[in-house]
Amino acid sequence: MAGEGNEDVKAMSFEQALDALEKIVDDLERGDVALDQSIKIYERGEALKAHCDRLLKAAEDKVEKIRLSRDGKPVGTEPLDPD
């Protein structure tokens, strides 16, 4: 099944996941990885990309929630999911 063995990805910070994804891209671009290994690292790359996308979207949502004062200065944040 695709994605098996990639459970650790969910615990990575954005920077860790991005670094790991960049290494995978470099490995695949070099072309010196066996086919079966290429498939495994490609699947890991997909998991890393999806994780980065989720973290980036969450950060963007938080930025959009910053409240501004009348003069345009940030005065605080609103909860992402207000009750």
PDB file of C-alpha atoms in Angstrom:
ATOM      1  CA  MET A   1       0.000   0.000   0.000  1.00  0.00           C
ATOM      2  CA  ALA A   2       1.297   3.484  -0.877  1.00  0.00           C
ATOM      3  CA  GLY A   3       2.463   5.555   2.049  1.00  0.00           C
ATOM      4  CA  GLU A   4       3.361   2.635   4.304  1.00  0.00           C
ATOM      5  CA  GLY A   5       6.323   3.458   6.493  1.00  0.00           C
ATOM      6  CA  ASN A   6       5.752   7.207   6.271  1.00  0.00           C
ATOM      7  CA  GLU A   7       3.994   7.647   9.604  1.00  0.00           C
ATOM      8  CA  ASP A   8       6.903   9.754  10.903  1.00  0.00           C
ATOM      9  CA  VAL A   9       6.133  12.454   8.350  1.00  0.00           C
ATOM     10  CA  LYS A  10       3.176  13.735  10.402  1.00  0.00           C
ATOM     11  CA  ALA A  11       5.496  14.598  13.304  1.00  0.00           C
ATOM     12  CA  MET A  12       7.897  16.651  11.150  1.00  0.00           C
ATOM     13  CA  SER A  13       8.062  20.417  11.164  1.00  0.00           C
ATOM     14  CA  PHE A  14       7.573  22.193   7.849  1.00  0.00           C
ATOM     15  CA  GLU A  15      11.318  22.776   7.562  1.00  0.00           C
ATOM     16  CA  GLN A  16      12.183  19.125   8.286  1.00  0.00           C
ATOM     17  CA  ALA A  17       9.661  17.869   5.750  1.00  0.00           C
ATOM     18  CA  LEU A  18      10.840  20.345   3.116  1.00  0.00           C
ATOM     19  CA  ASP A  19      14.496  19.336   3.638  1.00  0.00           C
ATOM     20  CA  ALA A  20      13.581  15.645   3.319  1.00  0.00           C
ATOM     21  CA  LEU A  21      11.544  16.364   0.189  1.00  0.00           C
ATOM     22  CA  GLU A  22      14.437  18.280  -1.387  1.00  0.00           C
ATOM     23  CA  LYS A  23      16.769  15.334  -0.733  1.00  0.00           C
ATOM     24  CA  ILE A  24      14.299  12.958  -2.394  1.00  0.00           C
ATOM     25  CA  VAL A  25      14.049  15.216  -5.443  1.00  0.00           C
ATOM     26  CA  ASP A  26      17.861  15.341  -5.671  1.00  0.00           C
ATOM     27  CA  ASP A  27      18.089  11.537  -5.392  1.00  0.00           C
ATOM     28  CA  LEU A  28      15.473  11.004  -8.084  1.00  0.00           C
ATOM     29  CA  GLU A  29      17.002  13.600 -10.410  1.00  0.00           C
ATOM     30  CA  ARG A  30      20.415  11.917 -10.193  1.00  0.00           C
ATOM     31  CA  GLY A  31      18.791   8.754 -11.510  1.00  0.00           C
ATOM     32  CA  ASP A  32      21.153   6.374  -9.751  1.00  0.00           C
ATOM     33  CA  VAL A  33      18.474   4.842  -7.512  1.00  0.00           C
ATOM     34  CA  ALA A  34      17.101   1.366  -8.258  1.00  0.00           C
ATOM     35  CA  LEU A  35      13.542   1.260  -9.608  1.00  0.00           C
ATOM     36  CA  ASP A  36      11.998  -0.349  -6.525  1.00  0.00           C
ATOM     37  CA  GLN A  37      13.760   2.172  -4.278  1.00  0.00           C
ATOM     38  CA  SER A  38      12.674   5.018  -6.579  1.00  0.00           C
ATOM     39  CA  ILE A  39       9.048   4.004  -6.116  1.00  0.00           C
ATOM     40  CA  LYS A  40       9.419   3.941  -2.322  1.00  0.00           C
ATOM     41  CA  ILE A  41      11.105   7.319  -2.119  1.00  0.00           C
ATOM     42  CA  TYR A  42       8.610   8.805  -4.592  1.00  0.00           C
ATOM     43  CA  GLU A  43       5.761   7.673  -2.308  1.00  0.00           C
ATOM     44  CA  ARG A  44       7.576   9.195   0.659  1.00  0.00           C
ATOM     45  CA  GLY A  45       7.959  12.386  -1.338  1.00  0.00           C
ATOM     46  CA  GLU A  46       4.217  12.451  -1.947  1.00  0.00           C
ATOM     47  CA  ALA A  47       3.580  12.073   1.799  1.00  0.00           C
ATOM     48  CA  LEU A  48       6.077  14.852   2.557  1.00  0.00           C
ATOM     49  CA  LYS A  49       4.523  17.166  -0.040  1.00  0.00           C
ATOM     50  CA  ALA A  50       1.021  16.585   1.328  1.00  0.00           C
ATOM     51  CA  HIS A  51       2.273  17.287   4.873  1.00  0.00           C
ATOM     52  CA  CYS A  52       3.998  20.507   3.757  1.00  0.00           C
ATOM     53  CA  ASP A  53       0.820  21.579   1.959  1.00  0.00           C
ATOM     54  CA  ARG A  54      -1.259  21.004   5.127  1.00  0.00           C
ATOM     55  CA  LEU A  55       1.190  22.926   7.324  1.00  0.00           C
ATOM     56  CA  LEU A  56       1.421  25.788   4.845  1.00  0.00           C
ATOM     57  CA  LYS A  57      -2.376  26.033   4.556  1.00  0.00           C
ATOM     58  CA  ALA A  58      -2.699  26.098   8.353  1.00  0.00           C
ATOM     59  CA  ALA A  59      -0.118  28.902   8.552  1.00  0.00           C
ATOM     60  CA  GLU A  60      -1.892  30.869   5.818  1.00  0.00           C
ATOM     61  CA  ASP A  61      -5.211  30.481   7.632  1.00  0.00           C
ATOM     62  CA  LYS A  62      -3.645  31.853  10.830  1.00  0.00           C
ATOM     63  CA  VAL A  63      -2.178  34.831   8.992  1.00  0.00           C
ATOM     64  CA  GLU A  64      -5.572  35.600   7.464  1.00  0.00           C
ATOM     65  CA  LYS A  65      -7.081  35.675  10.947  1.00  0.00           C
ATOM     66  CA  ILE A  66      -4.830  38.471  12.218  1.00  0.00           C
ATOM     67  CA  ARG A  67      -7.055  41.343  13.233  1.00  0.00           C
ATOM     68  CA  LEU A  68      -6.030  44.864  12.343  1.00  0.00           C
ATOM     69  CA  SER A  69      -6.720  48.100  14.193  1.00  0.00           C
ATOM     70  CA  ARG A  70      -8.240  51.110  12.424  1.00  0.00           C
ATOM     71  CA  ASP A  71      -4.768  52.323  11.480  1.00  0.00           C
ATOM     72  CA  GLY A  72      -3.874  48.946   9.959  1.00  0.00           C
ATOM     73  CA  LYS A  73      -1.707  47.587  12.767  1.00  0.00           C
ATOM     74  CA  PRO A  74      -2.145  44.024  14.064  1.00  0.00           C
ATOM     75  CA  VAL A  75      -3.963  43.979  17.406  1.00  0.00           C
ATOM     76  CA  GLY A  76      -4.257  40.243  17.925  1.00  0.00           C
ATOM     77  CA  THR A  77      -5.517  37.123  16.351  1.00  0.00           C
ATOM     78  CA  GLU A  78      -8.838  35.417  16.180  1.00  0.00           C
ATOM     79  CA  PRO A  79      -9.155  31.686  16.772  1.00  0.00           C
ATOM     80  CA  LEU A  80      -9.050  29.733  13.524  1.00  0.00           C
ATOM     81  CA  ASP A  81     -12.254  27.921  14.506  1.00  0.00           C
ATOM     82  CA  PRO A  82     -14.218  30.261  16.786  1.00  0.00           C
ATOM     83  CA  ASP A  83     -16.776  28.566  19.038  1.00  0.00           C
TER      84      ASP A  83
END
